[in-house]
């Protein structure tokens, strides 16, 4: 997995108007933009599709994703639900600072 490449791309996308334009222009322009990064097929597909939940499970930092969501036209509540749905659909977060070491349905004692 190339978590660094995904996060580097999201950082650029969140801050660089030219990257935002290229991402939004259409499939050919977007494909050329994404080809410049060292992504796995799974990562490229998730970024291309704007799949916030999958990107979260792959380990992308929520601070980067929360700026990506508005570029996709995604309201805050939908962004939060997309991350939850990503865990339900794809399993626990695999890498990054949000990596899960327990299942998503376990209860903490005393809570």
C-alpha positions in Angstrom: 0.0 0.0 0.0 1.2 3.5 -0.7 -0.4 5.4 2.1 2.1 8.2 1.8 1.2 8.7 -1.9 -2.5 8.9 -1.1 -2.0 11.4 1.6 0.4 13.4 -0.5 -2.2 13.5 -3.3 -5.0 14.5 -0.9 -2.8 17.3 0.5 -2.2 18.6 -3.0 -5.8 18.3 -4.0 -6.9 20.2 -0.9 -4.6 23.1 -1.5 -3.7 23.4 -5.2 -6.4 24.9 -7.5 -4.7 23.3 -10.5 -4.8 19.8 -9.0 -8.5 20.4 -8.1 -9.2 21.5 -11.7 -7.5 18.5 -13.1 -9.4 16.1 -10.7 -12.7 17.7 -11.6 -12.3 18.1 -15.4 -13.2 14.6 -16.5 -12.0 11.0 -16.6 -9.1 11.5 -19.0 -7.6 14.5 -17.2 -8.2 12.8 -13.8 -6.6 9.5 -15.0 -3.5 11.5 -16.2 -3.3 13.2 -12.8 -3.6 10.0 -10.8 -1.0 8.3 -13.0 1.6 10.7 -11.6 1.2 9.1 -8.2 2.4 5.7 -7.0 -1.0 4.2 -6.1 -2.1 0.6 -6.0 -5.1 -0.2 -8.2 -7.4 -0.3 -5.1 -6.2 3.2 -4.0 -6.5 4.7 -7.5 -10.1 3.4 -7.8 -11.1 4.7 -4.4 -9.6 8.2 -5.2 -11.1 8.2 -8.7 -14.5 7.3 -7.3 -14.3 9.7 -4.3 -14.9 6.8 -2.0 -14.3 8.5 1.4 -15.1 5.3 3.3 -12.6 3.2 1.4 -9.9 5.8 1.6 -10.5 6.0 5.4 -10.2 2.2 5.7 -7.0 2.3 3.6 -5.5 4.6 6.2 -6.0 8.2 4.9 -6.0 10.8 7.6 -9.4 12.2 8.5 -8.1 15.7 8.4 -7.2 15.3 4.8 -10.5 13.5 4.0 -12.6 16.2 5.6 -11.3 18.7 3.1 -11.7 16.2 0.2 -15.4 15.7 1.0 -16.6 19.2 0.2 -14.7 19.1 -3.1 -17.0 16.1 -3.8 -20.0 18.1 -2.7 -20.4 16.0 0.4 -22.0 17.6 3.5 -20.4 17.0 6.9 -22.9 14.5 8.2 -22.6 12.5 5.0 -18.8 12.6 5.3 -19.0 11.1 8.8 -21.4 8.5 7.7 -19.2 7.6 4.7 -16.3 6.7 7.1 -18.6 4.6 9.2 -20.0 2.9 6.1 -16.5 2.3 4.9 -15.7 0.3 8.1 -19.0 -1.6 7.7 -18.3 -2.4 4.1 -14.6 -2.9 3.9 -13.6 -3.9 7.5 -11.4 -2.2 10.0 -9.1 0.6 9.2 -5.9 -1.1 7.8 -3.2 1.5 8.4 -2.4 5.0 9.5 -3.2 6.7 12.8 -6.7 5.4 12.8 -5.8 1.8 12.4 -8.2 -0.4 14.5 -6.8 -2.9 16.8 -10.2 -4.2 17.9 -13.4 -5.1 16.1 -16.0 -2.4 15.4 -18.7 -4.2 17.4 -16.9 -4.7 20.7 -18.0 -2.9 23.8 -15.6 -1.4 26.2 -16.0 -2.7 29.8 -17.8 -0.3 32.0 -19.2 1.8 29.2 
